[in-house]
XYZ file of C-alpha atoms in Angstrom:
697
model
C 31.745 43.583 41.611
C 29.789 46.668 40.534
C 29.422 45.236 37.000
C 28.021 42.017 38.509
C 25.536 43.941 40.655
C 24.552 46.024 37.641
C 23.817 42.857 35.641
C 21.979 41.379 38.598
C 19.497 44.274 38.497
C 18.213 42.992 35.137
C 18.045 39.335 36.145
C 14.275 39.407 36.886
C 13.621 40.548 33.322
C 15.473 37.531 31.925
C 13.737 35.258 34.402
C 10.393 36.548 33.127
C 11.403 35.584 29.591
C 11.732 32.010 30.867
C 8.793 31.860 33.285
C 6.035 33.753 31.459
C 5.763 31.503 28.375
C 5.578 28.463 30.645
C 2.697 29.998 32.586
C 0.914 30.949 29.365
C 1.404 27.463 27.925
C -0.193 25.968 31.048
C -3.162 28.327 30.734
C -3.703 27.491 27.060
C -3.530 23.738 27.692
C -5.968 24.140 30.589
C -8.368 26.056 28.354
C -8.142 23.383 25.666
C -9.131 20.691 28.165
C -11.628 22.807 30.075
C -10.780 21.412 33.515
C -7.887 21.449 35.941
C -8.156 17.685 36.563
C -7.684 16.886 32.864
C -4.793 19.357 32.616
C -3.066 17.874 35.661
C -3.466 14.344 34.280
C -1.926 15.423 30.969
C 1.118 16.963 32.656
C 1.665 13.768 34.639
C 1.143 11.387 31.705
C 2.963 13.383 29.034
C 5.768 15.519 30.555
C 7.801 15.610 27.342
C 4.819 16.888 25.384
C 4.435 19.619 27.990
C 8.115 20.485 27.567
C 7.745 20.784 23.785
C 4.599 22.885 24.196
C 6.697 25.179 26.394
C 9.392 25.336 23.706
C 6.762 26.355 21.131
C 5.375 29.089 23.367
C 8.877 30.231 24.318
C 9.967 30.382 20.673
C 6.965 32.556 19.810
C 7.756 34.844 22.744
C 11.385 35.194 21.688
C 10.320 36.040 18.122
C 8.061 38.816 19.406
C 10.799 40.141 21.699
C 13.236 40.125 18.783
C 10.739 42.126 16.711
C 9.472 44.565 19.351
C 12.280 44.648 21.899
C 9.754 44.762 24.739
C 8.917 42.183 27.415
C 5.439 43.437 28.207
C 4.133 44.222 24.744
C 5.476 40.914 23.402
C 3.793 38.923 26.129
C 0.426 40.639 25.757
C 0.562 40.081 22.002
C 1.283 36.414 22.626
C -1.655 36.225 25.033
C -3.942 37.777 22.415
C -2.872 35.064 19.985
C -2.876 31.946 22.161
C -5.581 32.438 24.804
C -8.432 32.788 22.250
C -7.091 29.780 20.309
C -7.023 27.676 23.481
C -10.586 28.710 24.359
C -11.857 28.126 20.807
C -10.260 24.682 20.743
C -11.713 23.843 24.136
C -15.175 24.958 23.044
C -15.022 22.909 19.849
C -13.709 19.877 21.728
C -16.588 20.090 24.195
C -19.191 20.627 21.475
C -18.234 18.068 18.834
C -15.320 16.070 20.280
C -12.559 17.509 18.086
C -9.983 20.231 18.850
C -9.316 23.331 16.768
C -7.047 22.243 13.928
C -4.871 24.566 11.816
C -6.971 23.686 8.759
C -10.084 24.948 10.571
C -8.513 28.400 10.490
C -7.049 27.987 7.018
C -10.284 26.764 5.464
C -12.607 28.787 7.752
C -14.172 25.483 8.785
C -17.348 25.757 10.902
C -16.595 29.429 11.508
C -20.285 30.214 12.016
C -20.548 27.595 14.752
C -18.025 28.981 17.229
C -20.452 31.426 18.810
C -22.664 28.473 19.738
C -19.648 26.434 20.837
C -18.446 29.202 23.161
C -21.853 29.621 24.819
C -21.749 26.029 25.956
C -18.088 26.237 26.962
C -17.535 29.393 28.996
C -18.040 28.656 32.660
C -17.468 30.685 35.798
C -14.306 28.726 36.595
C -12.790 29.272 33.132
C -13.557 32.992 33.154
C -12.159 33.238 36.708
C -8.909 31.427 35.832
C -8.250 33.640 32.797
C -9.058 36.792 34.792
C -6.722 35.807 37.644
C -3.954 35.011 35.155
C -4.245 38.398 33.427
C -4.404 40.282 36.742
C -1.393 38.464 38.192
C 0.723 39.116 35.101
C -0.307 42.801 35.090
C 0.592 43.118 38.764
C 3.888 41.347 38.131
C 4.812 43.748 35.346
C 3.766 46.779 37.371
C 5.174 46.002 40.813
C 8.179 43.777 40.278
C 9.551 45.029 36.969
C 8.433 48.661 36.907
C 11.853 50.056 37.901
C 13.812 47.690 35.700
C 14.521 48.058 32.026
C 11.948 46.016 30.105
C 13.478 46.527 26.680
C 16.456 44.697 25.252
C 19.455 45.923 23.299
C 19.532 45.175 19.587
C 22.319 42.590 20.031
C 20.349 40.644 22.620
C 17.271 40.767 20.391
C 19.276 39.192 17.565
C 20.403 36.407 19.905
C 16.806 35.769 20.929
C 15.752 35.752 17.285
C 18.379 33.151 16.380
C 17.379 30.934 19.317
C 13.722 31.245 18.274
C 14.478 30.316 14.665
C 16.478 27.236 15.689
C 13.683 26.159 18.028
C 10.976 26.825 15.443
C 12.835 24.928 12.716
C 13.471 21.978 15.018
C 9.885 21.850 16.266
C 8.446 22.172 12.785
C 10.864 20.127 10.664
C 12.865 18.067 13.198
C 16.071 19.788 12.042
C 18.648 20.595 13.348
C 17.270 19.101 16.603
C 15.050 16.045 16.199
C 12.619 16.524 19.065
C 10.295 13.758 17.854
C 13.084 11.163 17.982
C 14.531 12.612 21.166
C 11.258 12.393 23.063
C 9.446 9.677 21.097
C 6.677 11.996 19.895
C 4.197 10.797 17.286
C 0.947 11.558 15.518
C -2.080 9.295 15.044
C -3.157 9.915 11.413
C -6.476 8.059 11.668
C -7.605 9.986 14.778
C -5.872 13.297 15.344
C -7.883 13.867 18.525
C -5.579 11.266 20.132
C -2.567 13.266 18.943
C -3.961 16.352 20.648
C -4.886 14.425 23.801
C -1.342 13.101 24.153
C 0.839 15.853 22.688
C -1.224 18.824 23.791
C -2.841 21.605 21.820
C 0.210 23.845 21.405
C 2.717 21.288 20.128
C 0.131 19.281 18.138
C -0.807 22.442 16.264
C 2.809 22.754 15.133
C 2.821 19.078 14.108
C -0.303 19.616 12.007
C 0.931 22.705 10.135
C 2.620 20.544 7.502
C -0.781 19.401 6.230
C -1.486 22.949 5.021
C 1.445 22.797 2.616
C -0.532 21.867 -0.495
C 1.178 22.940 -3.709
C -0.948 24.690 -6.306
C -0.632 22.829 -9.631
C 1.068 24.601 -12.494
C -1.394 26.657 -14.518
C -4.279 26.537 -12.036
C -6.667 29.444 -12.636
C -10.347 30.165 -13.165
C -9.822 30.355 -16.907
C -7.960 27.039 -17.003
C -10.647 25.202 -14.999
C -13.690 26.681 -16.738
C -12.137 26.070 -20.163
C -11.374 22.488 -19.207
C -14.872 21.903 -17.825
C -16.445 23.371 -20.966
C -14.484 20.898 -23.097
C -15.758 17.827 -21.221
C -18.753 16.448 -23.151
C -22.000 15.894 -21.264
C -23.093 12.274 -21.095
C -26.825 11.931 -20.460
C -28.262 8.818 -18.846
C -28.019 5.820 -21.162
C -31.515 4.567 -20.284
C -34.664 5.229 -18.322
C -33.837 2.793 -15.492
C -32.554 4.269 -12.230
C -31.063 1.231 -10.493
C -30.119 0.971 -6.849
C -26.380 1.584 -6.661
C -24.662 -0.194 -3.794
C -20.974 0.004 -2.954
C -19.617 -2.392 -0.324
C -16.060 -2.149 0.967
C -14.487 -5.367 2.231
C -12.225 -4.541 5.175
C -8.621 -5.756 4.690
C -9.779 -7.938 1.816
C -7.380 -9.491 -0.686
C -7.387 -12.772 -2.590
C -5.206 -14.926 -0.343
C -5.469 -17.864 -2.778
C -2.836 -15.995 -4.801
C -0.338 -17.092 -2.144
C 0.614 -20.239 -4.064
C 2.829 -21.818 -1.415
C -0.038 -22.427 0.993
C -3.316 -24.286 0.448
C -6.734 -24.086 2.069
C -9.193 -26.827 2.970
C -11.809 -24.883 1.000
C -11.855 -21.736 -1.107
C -12.368 -18.875 1.387
C -13.880 -16.603 -1.263
C -15.602 -19.080 -3.542
C -18.562 -16.774 -4.208
C -16.373 -13.911 -5.393
C -14.431 -16.261 -7.645
C -17.648 -17.646 -9.143
C -19.209 -14.225 -9.680
C -15.994 -12.979 -11.297
C -16.384 -15.518 -14.109
C -19.649 -13.885 -15.189
C -19.466 -10.222 -14.187
C -16.947 -7.424 -14.667
C -14.160 -7.767 -12.129
C -10.459 -7.212 -11.699
C -7.753 -5.714 -9.549
C -7.665 -2.333 -7.864
C -4.276 -0.794 -7.055
C -4.935 0.523 -3.568
C -2.995 3.553 -2.287
C -2.855 1.956 1.172
C -1.344 -1.053 2.901
C -2.476 -2.361 6.276
C -4.747 0.543 7.203
C -6.098 4.042 6.476
C -9.251 2.706 4.858
C -10.570 6.269 4.676
C -8.094 7.125 1.927
C -9.445 4.376 -0.301
C -13.007 5.463 0.485
C -11.995 9.009 -0.410
C -10.855 7.930 -3.870
C -13.853 5.722 -4.649
C -16.477 8.216 -3.452
C -15.006 11.474 -4.753
C -12.859 10.425 -7.719
C -9.962 12.379 -6.210
C -6.592 10.647 -6.026
C -4.165 10.194 -3.156
C -1.357 10.240 -5.737
C -1.430 14.042 -5.806
C -0.636 14.361 -2.096
C 3.067 13.619 -2.449
C 5.117 10.532 -1.756
C 3.675 9.683 1.680
C -0.108 9.319 1.387
C -0.070 7.140 4.506
C 0.715 10.284 6.535
C -2.280 12.171 5.146
C -5.952 11.466 5.789
C -7.955 13.897 3.610
C -11.076 12.973 5.578
C -9.557 14.676 8.609
C -7.472 17.457 7.091
C -9.272 18.534 3.929
C -12.947 17.541 3.996
C -14.054 20.863 5.445
C -16.624 21.821 2.832
C -18.922 20.190 0.327
C -17.006 17.888 -2.019
C -18.983 16.398 -4.899
C -19.172 12.619 -4.682
C -21.185 9.644 -5.828
C -23.634 10.509 -3.019
C -24.336 14.074 -4.164
C -24.331 13.088 -7.855
C -27.011 10.496 -7.109
C -28.987 12.785 -4.808
C -29.309 15.356 -7.595
C -31.042 12.627 -9.606
C -33.589 11.705 -6.954
C -31.641 9.011 -5.105
C -31.552 8.549 -1.341
C -27.886 8.444 -0.316
C -26.950 6.485 2.832
C -23.550 5.746 4.359
C -23.243 2.669 6.591
C -20.207 1.980 8.753
C -20.270 -0.416 11.730
C -17.694 1.619 13.652
C -17.796 4.728 15.825
C -19.236 7.772 14.096
C -16.317 9.989 15.158
C -13.639 7.769 13.578
C -11.899 9.399 10.596
C -14.198 12.389 11.293
C -16.894 10.381 9.516
C -19.825 12.412 10.861
C -18.417 15.489 9.173
C -17.150 13.748 6.044
C -20.326 11.988 4.990
C -22.239 15.222 5.451
C -19.797 17.068 3.212
C -19.971 14.280 0.627
C -23.702 14.850 0.283
C -25.164 11.837 2.064
C -28.580 12.234 3.652
C -27.976 9.674 6.395
C -25.009 8.097 8.164
C -25.650 4.903 10.119
C -22.679 4.241 12.409
C -22.096 1.551 15.033
C -24.071 3.518 17.619
C -27.162 2.563 15.589
C -26.358 -1.117 15.044
C -27.871 -4.040 16.937
C -25.556 -6.097 19.123
C -24.634 -8.533 16.363
C -20.938 -9.402 16.570
C -18.554 -11.928 15.079
C -15.399 -11.756 17.132
C -14.728 -8.259 18.486
C -16.401 -6.438 15.578
C -19.853 -6.135 14.082
C -20.706 -9.051 11.808
C -20.649 -8.532 8.060
C -24.145 -9.984 7.785
C -25.332 -7.146 10.063
C -24.060 -4.699 7.437
C -25.972 -6.570 4.723
C -29.116 -6.318 6.849
C -28.674 -2.562 7.147
C -28.183 -2.189 3.389
C -31.339 -4.122 2.543
C -33.334 -2.301 5.252
C -32.420 1.069 3.778
C -33.327 0.142 0.204
C -36.660 -1.251 1.446
C -37.537 1.984 3.254
C -37.200 4.496 0.449
C -39.814 4.697 -2.328
C -37.252 5.560 -5.013
C -33.761 4.391 -5.994
C -30.984 4.214 -3.402
C -27.288 4.883 -3.318
C -25.659 3.057 -0.397
C -22.000 3.097 0.566
C -21.185 0.498 3.226
C -18.088 -0.689 5.066
C -17.567 -4.086 6.673
C -15.583 -4.571 9.888
C -15.648 -8.261 10.825
C -12.288 -8.920 9.168
C -10.439 -6.008 10.764
C -6.893 -6.507 12.099
C -5.620 -8.212 14.289
C -5.930 -11.946 13.530
C -5.228 -13.995 16.670
C -6.216 -17.656 16.579
C -9.047 -17.072 19.074
C -10.604 -14.091 17.288
C -13.629 -16.063 16.104
C -15.569 -18.830 17.836
C -14.123 -21.350 15.419
C -11.873 -21.287 12.370
C -13.337 -23.623 9.769
C -10.663 -23.328 7.073
C -7.424 -25.273 7.563
C -4.183 -23.897 6.104
C -1.321 -26.182 5.077
C 2.096 -25.388 3.699
C 5.715 -24.793 4.616
C 5.067 -21.905 7.018
C 5.482 -21.299 10.737
C 2.744 -22.180 13.222
C 2.276 -18.471 13.971
C 1.755 -17.595 10.299
C -0.538 -20.585 9.845
C -2.726 -19.394 12.726
C -2.918 -15.867 11.348
C -3.858 -17.106 7.877
C -6.557 -19.420 9.229
C -8.147 -16.580 11.170
C -7.853 -14.265 8.193
C -9.395 -16.886 5.881
C -12.323 -17.176 8.298
C -12.796 -13.418 8.255
C -12.813 -12.952 4.490
C -15.019 -16.002 4.120
C -17.656 -14.100 6.129
C -17.232 -11.094 3.819
C -17.595 -13.407 0.821
C -20.818 -14.798 2.314
C -22.075 -11.255 2.878
C -21.431 -10.393 -0.765
C -23.353 -13.461 -1.898
C -26.207 -12.583 0.489
C -26.511 -9.182 -1.189
C -26.479 -10.779 -4.632
C -29.126 -13.321 -3.589
C -31.355 -10.670 -2.040
C -31.407 -8.369 -5.061
C -31.622 -11.289 -7.474
C -34.859 -12.345 -5.792
C -36.052 -8.790 -5.248
C -35.906 -8.058 -8.939
C -35.509 -4.315 -8.348
C -32.801 -3.056 -10.753
C -29.592 -3.017 -8.739
C -25.867 -2.754 -9.402
C -23.292 -3.607 -6.747
C -19.632 -2.619 -6.596
C -17.621 -4.714 -4.131
C -13.924 -4.077 -3.491
C -11.193 -4.752 -0.954
C -9.716 -1.597 0.552
C -6.173 -2.770 1.334
C -4.053 -5.760 2.296
C -3.907 -6.758 5.973
C -0.845 -5.766 7.967
C 0.226 -9.362 8.856
C 2.945 -8.298 11.299
C 6.144 -6.287 10.894
C 8.205 -6.398 7.701
C 5.563 -8.395 5.769
C 6.276 -11.333 8.068
C 3.470 -13.682 6.992
C 3.822 -12.727 3.319
C 7.524 -13.532 3.462
C 6.939 -16.720 5.419
C 4.528 -17.896 2.721
C 7.042 -16.823 0.059
C 4.425 -14.557 -1.473
C 6.998 -11.753 -1.470
C 10.698 -12.430 -1.882
C 13.804 -10.624 -0.622
C 14.260 -7.396 -2.615
C 11.100 -8.281 -4.521
C 10.781 -5.849 -7.478
C 7.014 -6.443 -7.520
C 6.530 -5.818 -3.793
C 4.285 -2.788 -4.215
C 1.944 -4.331 -6.753
C 1.798 -7.646 -4.889
C 0.805 -5.941 -1.627
C -1.573 -3.298 -3.032
C -3.668 -5.165 -5.627
C -7.074 -5.958 -4.151
C -10.049 -7.529 -5.981
C -13.197 -5.770 -7.140
C -16.439 -6.959 -8.702
C -19.377 -5.168 -10.343
C -22.573 -7.258 -10.254
C -25.975 -6.293 -11.630
C -29.391 -7.818 -12.233
C -30.677 -5.672 -15.097
C -28.070 -5.292 -17.837
C -28.222 -7.570 -20.901
C -26.797 -11.030 -20.287
C -24.641 -10.761 -23.391
C -22.955 -7.569 -22.168
C -19.239 -8.011 -22.548
C -17.589 -9.091 -19.298
C -14.422 -7.152 -18.602
C -11.369 -8.042 -16.580
C -9.764 -4.776 -15.528
C -6.963 -3.294 -13.490
C -7.993 0.078 -12.111
C -7.188 2.786 -9.639
C -9.871 3.262 -6.962
C -10.537 6.851 -8.093
C -11.767 5.434 -11.426
C -14.140 2.841 -9.949
C -16.916 5.367 -9.292
C -16.946 6.692 -12.875
C -16.847 3.095 -14.170
C -19.792 2.170 -11.935
C -21.871 5.140 -13.155
C -21.046 4.300 -16.760
C -22.088 0.676 -16.366
C -25.253 1.649 -14.449
C -26.219 3.939 -17.316
C -26.892 6.901 -15.025
C -25.700 10.440 -15.484
C -22.461 11.463 -13.826
C -20.804 14.838 -13.385
C -18.301 16.709 -15.530
C -15.626 15.288 -13.221
C -16.708 11.628 -13.428
C -17.120 11.989 -17.210
C -13.556 13.269 -17.433
C -12.248 10.510 -15.156
C -14.001 7.763 -17.083
C -12.445 8.949 -20.350
C -9.050 9.270 -18.657
C -9.337 5.729 -17.265
C -9.664 4.365 -20.783
C -6.177 5.731 -21.495
C -4.549 5.467 -18.053
C -6.479 2.905 -15.982
C -3.922 2.734 -13.166
C -2.104 5.570 -11.402
C 0.677 4.172 -9.209
C 2.847 6.215 -6.807
C 4.648 9.038 -8.584
C 8.029 7.315 -8.470
C 6.512 4.487 -10.563
C 4.878 6.655 -13.240
C 7.673 6.088 -15.750
C 7.225 2.296 -15.408
C 3.578 2.708 -16.434
C 4.336 5.089 -19.289
C 2.789 8.040 -17.449
C 4.150 11.542 -17.838
C 3.324 14.399 -15.489
C 1.538 16.319 -18.249
C -0.843 13.380 -18.738
C -2.331 13.975 -15.298
C -1.980 17.747 -14.990
C -5.633 18.490 -15.825
C -6.714 15.844 -13.301
C -4.516 17.398 -10.628
C -5.825 20.895 -11.396
C -9.451 19.804 -11.069
C -8.747 17.958 -7.832
C -7.024 21.039 -6.425
C -10.003 23.120 -7.482
C -12.403 20.751 -5.718
C -10.495 20.540 -2.447
C -8.414 23.697 -2.004
C -9.207 26.160 -4.754
C -12.181 28.350 -5.526
C -14.269 25.421 -6.895
C -14.648 27.100 -10.273
C -15.800 23.802 -11.797
C -18.599 23.418 -9.258
C -19.715 26.991 -9.848
C -19.694 26.548 -13.620
C -21.989 23.518 -13.353
C -24.150 24.797 -10.494
C -23.028 22.090 -8.039
C -21.829 24.325 -5.222
C -25.115 24.529 -3.317
C -26.359 21.037 -4.195
C -23.796 18.918 -2.345
C -24.465 19.163 1.402
C -27.975 17.969 2.201
C -29.901 20.184 4.649
C -31.734 17.121 6.002
C -28.553 15.163 6.796
C -28.981 13.087 9.955
C -26.846 10.751 12.007
C -28.521 7.393 12.487
C -32.291 7.625 12.429
C -32.812 10.893 14.247
C -33.216 11.558 17.952
C -34.891 8.949 20.169
C -38.428 9.631 21.388
C -40.034 8.390 24.604
C -43.616 7.253 24.055
C -44.432 5.698 27.430
C -43.003 5.296 30.925
C -44.238 2.584 33.264
C -42.811 2.838 36.785
C -43.081 0.117 39.410
C -41.552 -0.455 42.824
C -38.442 -2.100 41.407
C -38.097 -0.880 37.806
C -38.886 1.896 35.405
C -39.852 0.691 31.944
C -39.095 3.302 29.259
C -40.586 2.584 25.829
C -40.037 4.610 22.712
C -38.885 5.016 19.138
C -35.388 4.883 17.681
C -33.868 3.139 20.709
C -30.521 1.369 20.397
C -27.972 -0.161 22.728
C -26.127 3.169 22.759
C -29.123 4.860 24.418
C -28.860 5.843 28.076
C -31.591 6.892 30.520
C -31.203 10.203 32.346
C -33.506 11.265 35.167
C -33.227 14.873 36.337
C -29.921 15.044 34.446
C -28.425 12.029 36.247
C -27.469 8.854 34.379
C -29.486 5.814 35.490
C -28.017 2.502 34.405
C -30.399 0.561 32.199
C -30.761 -2.568 30.078
C -31.952 -2.507 26.464
C -34.282 -5.244 25.237
C -33.028 -4.992 21.649
C -36.177 -3.427 20.224
C -37.906 -0.462 21.845
C -37.578 -0.612 25.640
C -35.027 0.341 28.284
C -35.357 -1.048 31.825
C -34.034 0.870 34.833
C -33.372 -1.292 37.908
C -34.128 1.064 40.791
C -32.201 -1.067 43.259
C -28.956 -0.413 41.345
C -29.439 3.333 40.833
C -29.790 6.488 42.943
C -33.062 6.739 44.808
C -35.731 9.029 43.405
C -37.093 11.646 45.775
C -40.692 10.675 46.592
C -43.564 13.069 46.039
C -41.821 14.943 43.219
C -42.224 14.937 39.469
C -39.068 13.894 37.611
C -37.732 14.680 34.141
C -36.749 11.676 32.014
C -34.778 11.785 28.762
C -32.839 9.397 26.563
C -29.373 10.368 25.389
C -27.124 8.748 22.803
C -23.358 8.922 23.364
C -20.474 7.769 21.237
C -17.438 5.937 22.590
C -15.773 9.239 23.467
C -18.769 10.232 25.579
C -19.871 12.880 23.111
C -23.632 13.342 23.033
C -24.905 12.648 19.514
C -28.630 12.345 20.200
C -31.212 13.320 22.786
C -34.944 12.790 23.238
C -37.418 15.442 24.355
C -38.076 15.526 28.110
C -40.785 13.121 29.282
C -42.325 13.698 32.735
C -42.325 10.950 35.348
C -45.248 11.724 37.694
C -44.689 11.950 41.426
C -44.941 8.621 43.211
């Protein structure tokens, strides 16, 4: 009995080991969200994520106890680690709509911005909650546990250490306990903010740690890179012409006429087929299937290859994890030669971290969907709207342009009612479901084909020297287990050519200034080699990297997944220099950039999203409406009066109308402050006009 009572005296200490990390986890998750309401909603919607976040915090606490032997010192050390991280993540989330990722710390990303982030984040309620938490824990340690032993015997510390290691291994690697399978946890590669929203800051951070495991290539050093760069011959511009260089990505675009067991009432991509008989064209072996367009963009724009990220490139999105500094690209190469570089993407500016990425690639402007007119085909912006944006941008600038543009009209999914009408009939021995999907898909790529021809027609008539690279980013998903492809007998059971058949998308390089007798080529290429090929054909100067890649492409035009290298006659040593330079560009000391003076010429100081902030030029109030006229107005613009959102209608050009009957009443006899704000789909403010006074009525 006495032994039981003796053990009972130390029970509160063990209880604290269980309770304290749970309380700290709750505080950190509250700080990351910045409000109690959001925290409470998360706990209700995602209880298993909360449990795993508790396991992470508990494992860290047990590790510290095993090392120090003390309850109090271990907990305060854990607080010093996690509370600032939670606050930093919350401040970043509030400021730019993204949490604090492990790679932000690893790569020192935006480190100079966190002072500004914190100023806009710290509120009285947040400071009060943290203060109360610290005081309560201090009182708990002092009053409740002061007469009890707060240190553990060596044996107990070893037990805690073993438990912590098992938990840490399971949380980080899913072994020996597979928590992800047990609780159905997941990540969202194309938008990690969703991962953090659902799985919480603490556990998501553990999930993301694997992205920092980037192996340094054998022999990487300053000497190796500078020697290699010195050996790459300079290639000056081949002529005096600086043509417009336009790259257009066709969303989910492949040549479906290669599915020989089905037929179409007309050729869905007749223009591409016709142009391919005259101009250089071919197949591009995409690293993606069914999605992750950003990875194909990454290769084409930067010349870097997804093949050096291991065997599962679909789990990695370099745009999100690794584009945390200036990375030389077609945009920055062209900008150094007097070009205006514009990125156009008719989707939300936050997607794939595009706002950050295009800045770090060296673009001067990024026009996202927030700056598009309401011109839709189906649920997405029409491809002809993208063509209009491209031609508008090249008309505006006095000199040559580099434009990189995405299309979205043909994005997955492909229900039969996606478009107003499907005008291409599909026949063949396939199911009705597959037939419907193919007819919708044929309609979508037909619009992309028309958009390509519209670009060709425009620059043919314009006469301004122009070269256009068009390519499909990846095959469409077409349901689980290649359902439509199998139904159409395009892929067969145990098909040895499955990868090539489902990753080979078309590309075309058109121009209006090169000699007509220039040899037309039919090529098979990797996307990372398309940029160097485009520069070579345009006759403009590239970089040491694109010069190297162009020469390499003449020997090894296609780089498949690593497990297929032997089939293509590729040995690891053949690509070692390529891998070293890519590592240098993304993760190393960027010795190559320094040697060539590129380091400070990539990110453009005048980079803007859209067309700049809106400006109010006139306000005309009446009894029933307020008419707000200005510059740089779009459908994403919202009217705010005295900081309150007033619902408005946009006329499509330069005016917003506020219906006073459907909004809060304005206090009479007072002057009011009017402003226009631009928000993205996540309600992050991405633009704001100066204040414009509304006189007292």
